[in-house]
Every structure is written in C-alpha cells, then in structure tokens.
mmCIF file of C-alpha atoms in Angstrom:
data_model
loop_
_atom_site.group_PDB
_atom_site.id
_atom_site.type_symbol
_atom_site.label_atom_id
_atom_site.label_comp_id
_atom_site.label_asym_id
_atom_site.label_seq_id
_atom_site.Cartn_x
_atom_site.Cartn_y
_atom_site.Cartn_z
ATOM 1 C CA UNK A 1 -34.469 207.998 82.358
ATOM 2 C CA UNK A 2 -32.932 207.195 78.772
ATOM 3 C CA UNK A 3 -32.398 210.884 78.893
ATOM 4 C CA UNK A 4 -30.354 211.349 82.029
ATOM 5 C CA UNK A 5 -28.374 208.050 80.655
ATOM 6 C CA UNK A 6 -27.139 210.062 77.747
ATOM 7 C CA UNK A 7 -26.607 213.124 79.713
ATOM 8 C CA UNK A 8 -24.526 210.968 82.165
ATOM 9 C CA UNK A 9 -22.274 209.107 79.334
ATOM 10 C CA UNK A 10 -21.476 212.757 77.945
ATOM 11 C CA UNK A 11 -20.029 213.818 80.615
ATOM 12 C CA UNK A 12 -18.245 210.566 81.936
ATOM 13 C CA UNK A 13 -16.832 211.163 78.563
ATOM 14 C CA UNK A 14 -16.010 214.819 78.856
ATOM 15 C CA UNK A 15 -14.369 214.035 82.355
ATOM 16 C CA UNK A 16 -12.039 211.357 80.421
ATOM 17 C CA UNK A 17 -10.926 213.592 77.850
ATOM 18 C CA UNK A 18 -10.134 216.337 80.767
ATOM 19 C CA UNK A 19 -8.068 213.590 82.452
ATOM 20 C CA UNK A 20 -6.456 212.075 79.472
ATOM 21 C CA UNK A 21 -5.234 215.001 77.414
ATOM 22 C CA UNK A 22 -1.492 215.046 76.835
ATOM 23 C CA UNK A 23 0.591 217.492 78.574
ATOM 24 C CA UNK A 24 3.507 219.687 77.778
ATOM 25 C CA UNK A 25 6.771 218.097 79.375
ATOM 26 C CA UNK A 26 9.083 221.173 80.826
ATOM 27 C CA UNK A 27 12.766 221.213 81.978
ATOM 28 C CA UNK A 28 13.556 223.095 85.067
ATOM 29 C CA UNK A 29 16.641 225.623 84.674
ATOM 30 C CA UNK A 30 17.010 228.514 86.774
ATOM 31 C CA UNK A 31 19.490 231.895 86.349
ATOM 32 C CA UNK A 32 21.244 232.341 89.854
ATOM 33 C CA UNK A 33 20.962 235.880 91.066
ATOM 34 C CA UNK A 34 24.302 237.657 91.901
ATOM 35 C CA UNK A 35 23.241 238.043 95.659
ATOM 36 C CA UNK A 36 20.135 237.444 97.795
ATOM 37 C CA UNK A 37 20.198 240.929 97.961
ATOM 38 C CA UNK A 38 19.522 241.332 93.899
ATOM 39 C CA UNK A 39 17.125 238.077 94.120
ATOM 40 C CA UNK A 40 14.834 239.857 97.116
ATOM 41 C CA UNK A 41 14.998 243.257 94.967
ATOM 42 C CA UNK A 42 14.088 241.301 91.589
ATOM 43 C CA UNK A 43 11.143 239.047 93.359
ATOM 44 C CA UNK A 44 9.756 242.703 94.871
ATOM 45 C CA UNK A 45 9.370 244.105 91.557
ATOM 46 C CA UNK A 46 8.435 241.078 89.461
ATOM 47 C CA UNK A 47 6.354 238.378 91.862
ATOM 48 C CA UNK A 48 2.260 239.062 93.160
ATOM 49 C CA UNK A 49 2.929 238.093 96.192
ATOM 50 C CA UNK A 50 5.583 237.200 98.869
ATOM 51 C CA UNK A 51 4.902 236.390 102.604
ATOM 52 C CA UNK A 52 5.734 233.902 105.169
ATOM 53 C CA UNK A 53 3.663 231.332 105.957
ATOM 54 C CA UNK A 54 3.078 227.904 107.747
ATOM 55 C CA UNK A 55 1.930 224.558 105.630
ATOM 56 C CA UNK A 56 -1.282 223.556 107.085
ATOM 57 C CA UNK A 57 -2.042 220.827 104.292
ATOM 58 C CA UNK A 58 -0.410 219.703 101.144
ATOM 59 C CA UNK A 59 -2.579 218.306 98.238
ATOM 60 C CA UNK A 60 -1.647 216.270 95.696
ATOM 61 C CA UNK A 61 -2.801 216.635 91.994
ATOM 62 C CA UNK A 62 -5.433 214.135 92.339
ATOM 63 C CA UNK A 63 -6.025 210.715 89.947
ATOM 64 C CA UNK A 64 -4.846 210.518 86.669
ATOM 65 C CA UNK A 65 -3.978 207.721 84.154
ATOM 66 C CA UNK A 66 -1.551 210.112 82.790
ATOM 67 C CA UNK A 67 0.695 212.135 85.292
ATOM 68 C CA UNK A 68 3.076 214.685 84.378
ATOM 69 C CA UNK A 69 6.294 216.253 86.774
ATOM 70 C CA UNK A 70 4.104 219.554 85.915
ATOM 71 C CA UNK A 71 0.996 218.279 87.852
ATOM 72 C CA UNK A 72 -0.299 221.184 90.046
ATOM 73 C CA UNK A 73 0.034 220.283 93.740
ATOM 74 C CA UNK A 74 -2.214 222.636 95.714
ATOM 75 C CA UNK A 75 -0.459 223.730 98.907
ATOM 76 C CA UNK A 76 -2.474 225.811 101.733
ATOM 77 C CA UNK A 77 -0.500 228.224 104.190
ATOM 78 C CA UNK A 78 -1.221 229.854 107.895
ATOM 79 C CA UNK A 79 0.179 233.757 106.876
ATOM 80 C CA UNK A 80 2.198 234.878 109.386
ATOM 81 C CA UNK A 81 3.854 237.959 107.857
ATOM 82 C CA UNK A 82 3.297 240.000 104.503
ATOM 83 C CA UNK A 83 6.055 241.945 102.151
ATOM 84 C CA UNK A 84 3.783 242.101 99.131
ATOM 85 C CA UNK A 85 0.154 241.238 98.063
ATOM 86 C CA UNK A 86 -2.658 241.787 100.377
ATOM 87 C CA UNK A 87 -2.887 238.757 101.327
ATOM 88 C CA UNK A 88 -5.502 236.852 104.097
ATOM 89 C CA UNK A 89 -4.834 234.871 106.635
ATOM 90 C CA UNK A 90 -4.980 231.514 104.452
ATOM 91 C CA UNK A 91 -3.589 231.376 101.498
ATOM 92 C CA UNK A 92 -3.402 228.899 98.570
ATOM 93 C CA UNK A 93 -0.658 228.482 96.846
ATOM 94 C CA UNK A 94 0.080 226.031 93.471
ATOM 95 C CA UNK A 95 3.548 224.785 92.612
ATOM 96 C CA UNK A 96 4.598 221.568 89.746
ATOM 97 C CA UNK A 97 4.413 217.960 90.989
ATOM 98 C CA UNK A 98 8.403 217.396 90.660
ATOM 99 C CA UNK A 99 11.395 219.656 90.356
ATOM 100 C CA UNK A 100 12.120 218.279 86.635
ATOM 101 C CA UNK A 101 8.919 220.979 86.208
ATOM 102 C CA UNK A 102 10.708 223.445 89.140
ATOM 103 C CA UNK A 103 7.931 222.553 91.094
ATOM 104 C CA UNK A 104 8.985 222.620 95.102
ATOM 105 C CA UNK A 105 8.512 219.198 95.800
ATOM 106 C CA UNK A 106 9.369 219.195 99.422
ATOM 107 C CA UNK A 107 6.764 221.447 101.334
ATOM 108 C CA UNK A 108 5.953 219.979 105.184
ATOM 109 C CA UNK A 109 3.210 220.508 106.902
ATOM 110 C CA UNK A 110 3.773 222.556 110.258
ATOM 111 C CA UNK A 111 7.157 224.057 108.544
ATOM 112 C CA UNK A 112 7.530 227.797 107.965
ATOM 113 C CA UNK A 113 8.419 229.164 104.682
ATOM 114 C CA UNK A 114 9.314 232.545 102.811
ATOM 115 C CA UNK A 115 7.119 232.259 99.696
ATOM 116 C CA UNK A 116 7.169 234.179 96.698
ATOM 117 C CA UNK A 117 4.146 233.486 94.261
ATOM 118 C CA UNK A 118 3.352 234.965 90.564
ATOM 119 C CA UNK A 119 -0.302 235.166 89.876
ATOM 120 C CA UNK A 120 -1.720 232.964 87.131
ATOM 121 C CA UNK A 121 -5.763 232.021 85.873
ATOM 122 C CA UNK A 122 -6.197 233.877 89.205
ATOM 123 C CA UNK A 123 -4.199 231.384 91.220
ATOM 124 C CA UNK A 124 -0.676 232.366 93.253
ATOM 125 C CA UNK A 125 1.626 230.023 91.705
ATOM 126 C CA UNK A 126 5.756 229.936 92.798
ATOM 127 C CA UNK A 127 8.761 227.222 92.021
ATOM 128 C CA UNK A 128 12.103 226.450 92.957
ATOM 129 C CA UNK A 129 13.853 229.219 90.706
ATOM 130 C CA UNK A 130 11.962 231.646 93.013
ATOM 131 C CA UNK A 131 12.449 232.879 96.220
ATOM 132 C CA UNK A 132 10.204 230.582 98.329
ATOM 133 C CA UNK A 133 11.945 228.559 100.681
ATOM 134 C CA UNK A 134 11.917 227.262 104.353
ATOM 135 C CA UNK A 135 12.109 230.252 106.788
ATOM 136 C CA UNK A 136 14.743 228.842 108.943
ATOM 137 C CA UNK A 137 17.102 229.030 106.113
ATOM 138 C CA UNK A 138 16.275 232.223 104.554
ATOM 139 C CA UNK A 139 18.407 234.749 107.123
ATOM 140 C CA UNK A 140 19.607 237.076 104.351
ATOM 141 C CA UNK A 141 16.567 237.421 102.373
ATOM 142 C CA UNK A 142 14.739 238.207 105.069
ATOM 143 C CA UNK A 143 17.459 240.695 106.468
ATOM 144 C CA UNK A 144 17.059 242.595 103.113
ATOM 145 C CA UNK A 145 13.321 242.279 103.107
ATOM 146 C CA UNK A 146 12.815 243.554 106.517
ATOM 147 C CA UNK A 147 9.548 243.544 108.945
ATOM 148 C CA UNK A 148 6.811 242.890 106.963
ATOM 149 C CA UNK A 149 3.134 243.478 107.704
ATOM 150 C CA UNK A 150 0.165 241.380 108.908
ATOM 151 C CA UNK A 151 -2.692 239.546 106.368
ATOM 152 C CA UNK A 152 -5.663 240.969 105.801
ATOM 153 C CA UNK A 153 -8.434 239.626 107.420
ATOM 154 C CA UNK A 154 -10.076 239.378 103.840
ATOM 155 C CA UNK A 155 -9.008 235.898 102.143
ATOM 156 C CA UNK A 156 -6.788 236.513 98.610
ATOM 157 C CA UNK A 157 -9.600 235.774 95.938
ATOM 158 C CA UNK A 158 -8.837 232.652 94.566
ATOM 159 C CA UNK A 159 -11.040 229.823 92.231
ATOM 160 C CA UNK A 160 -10.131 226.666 92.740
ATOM 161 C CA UNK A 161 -11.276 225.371 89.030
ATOM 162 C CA UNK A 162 -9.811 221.669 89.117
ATOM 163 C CA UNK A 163 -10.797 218.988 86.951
ATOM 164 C CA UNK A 164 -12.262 217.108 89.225
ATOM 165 C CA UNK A 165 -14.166 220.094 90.717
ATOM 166 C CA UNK A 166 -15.901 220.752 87.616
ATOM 167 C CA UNK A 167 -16.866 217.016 86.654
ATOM 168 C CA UNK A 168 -18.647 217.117 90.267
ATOM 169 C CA UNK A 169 -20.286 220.740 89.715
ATOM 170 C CA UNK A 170 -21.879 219.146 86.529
ATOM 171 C CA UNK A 171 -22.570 215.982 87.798
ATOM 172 C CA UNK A 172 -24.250 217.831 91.020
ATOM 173 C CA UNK A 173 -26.207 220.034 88.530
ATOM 174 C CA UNK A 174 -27.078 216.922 86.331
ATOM 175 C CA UNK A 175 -28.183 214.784 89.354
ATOM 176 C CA UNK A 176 -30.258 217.699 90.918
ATOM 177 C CA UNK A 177 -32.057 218.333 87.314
ATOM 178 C CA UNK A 178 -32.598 214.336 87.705
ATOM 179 C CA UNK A 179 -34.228 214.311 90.951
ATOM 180 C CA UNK A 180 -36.667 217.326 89.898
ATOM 181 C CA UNK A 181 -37.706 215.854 86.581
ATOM 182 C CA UNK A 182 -38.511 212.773 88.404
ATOM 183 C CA UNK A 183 -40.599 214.595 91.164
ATOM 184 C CA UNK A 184 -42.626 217.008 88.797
ATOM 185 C CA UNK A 185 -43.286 213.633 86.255
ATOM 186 C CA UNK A 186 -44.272 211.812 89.414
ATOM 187 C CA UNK A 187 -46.753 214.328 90.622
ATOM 188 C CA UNK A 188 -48.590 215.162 87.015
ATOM 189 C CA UNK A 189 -48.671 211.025 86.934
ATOM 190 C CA UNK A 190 -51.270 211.066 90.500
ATOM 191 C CA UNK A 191 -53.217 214.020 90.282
ATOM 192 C CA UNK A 192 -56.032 213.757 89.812
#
C-alpha cells in the first residue's frame, strides 16, 4: 500500500509539472498573398492537407492554472471534399486558443469550412494566416482549387498525446498494477 502511495504522489507530481510549465508567448502576423489565386497555389505546394469539412465538435484545451493564447484547441470535422492529403472521413484538426497565437478562434459546430492544415508531432495543425476559412465565404479559392475528391474511407493517422491523456494512461496502468498486486498478495495470504 505504502508503495502504490509513493507511486501515486510521483505522478500527481509529474502531472503538475506537465500542467504548470511556462509557455512560449507568440504574436500573430501574417504576409497577405497578392491574390487568392497565389494563396491557393502557395497552400497546394506548402500545406499536408486541405479539404472541406463540417465542425462536428470543438474542444477546448482542457484545465490549466496557467493558460496561454497558444493553447491547442482540438477541433473534429465531417470531410466532405478533398484537394490534398488522403484524408478519412473524420478528421482532427488542432489550431491556438486565441488569434494573438493565429489560432482560428471562431470555428462552429454544424458550419462548413475550407481547411488547410500543416502536419506537426503527427497532428494536422492550421491558423488564421492560412487558408482555412468558412466555405460560404471562400468562392474564389475554391474556383481556383476546383472539384476535389472524396475521403478515404481509412481515418488520417493521428495520436492524440494530450496531457491529460497521458496522466490517465499512467494512472490506468498504475491502478491496474494496484488491483493485481493486491489480488496475487491476497491469494498467497489463504492458501493453504
């Protein structure tokens, strides 16, 4: 038991340092492309991904003491149409907290939006400097971009690796090690 105590105060403390550690404040300034034209042709070359897609859920970074405009908000999309990537059906998609980090702050669920994502740590990742933006408004782009094709029906390959998805990995892990030690001690104790 005094073992599992320690084991659990190590990473209570590990967790706290995750959630504490300082982070990197960014300013948000963005070089406007001559045309949409030039911005569709850069974003083809440059981005992982670009598609159009529906918001089925926005998530927040979740609990700090700390936050930061840079704070990753996880945002999930219905794919509609493809111009680049192969991309599923659902896709995730991360983006800053604020705009002071050129995060899109303003993603609704059950909107459609152009989105055009670089791939980072294995995550699709896009701001406000890129092309991403709601469908409805995005007539030229789209005029340049022309049809694109469906998703795959294989999912893009992404890891969520959150904070708070690790501390509850371990703490699964930790608790399940718990719950065995206590079993095998509990059966050598009555045999007889």
């Amino acid at each position: 038991m005094r073992l599992f105590g320690i084991i659990l105060s190590f990473v209570i403390l590990l967790g706290s340092g995750i959630l504490i550690t300082p982070q990197t404040a960014h300013a948000c300034s963005c070089a406007s492309p001559e045309s949409p034209e030039q911005q569709v042709r850069e974003e083809l070359e440059h981005k992982s991904a670009i598609f159009a897609g529906t918001v089925e859920k926005v998530t927040p970074p979740w609990f700090k003491i700390l936050k930061s405009s840079a704070d990753p908000v996880k945002v999930t999309f219905k794919v509609s149409a493809v111009w680049k990537g192969e991309l599923g059906r659902q896709v995730i998609v991360y983006t800053a907290r604020d705009s002071a980090s050129c995060g899109v702050d303003d993603f609704q669920v059950g909107t459609e939006y152009i989105v055009s994502a670089s791939l980072k740590s294995k995550s699709l990742e896009t701001n406000i400097c890129a092309l991403t933006k709601p469908l409805a408004s995005a007539e030229a782009e789209l005029a340049v971009l022309g049809e694109g094709y469906p998703p795959t029906a294989k999912p893009f390959d992404q890891i969520d690796l959150s904070p708070m998805s690790i501390i509850v990995a371990i703490a699964t892990i930790l608790f399940g090690s718990f719950i065995v030690i206590k079993i095998i001690r509990h059966r050598r104790k009555y045999r007889v």
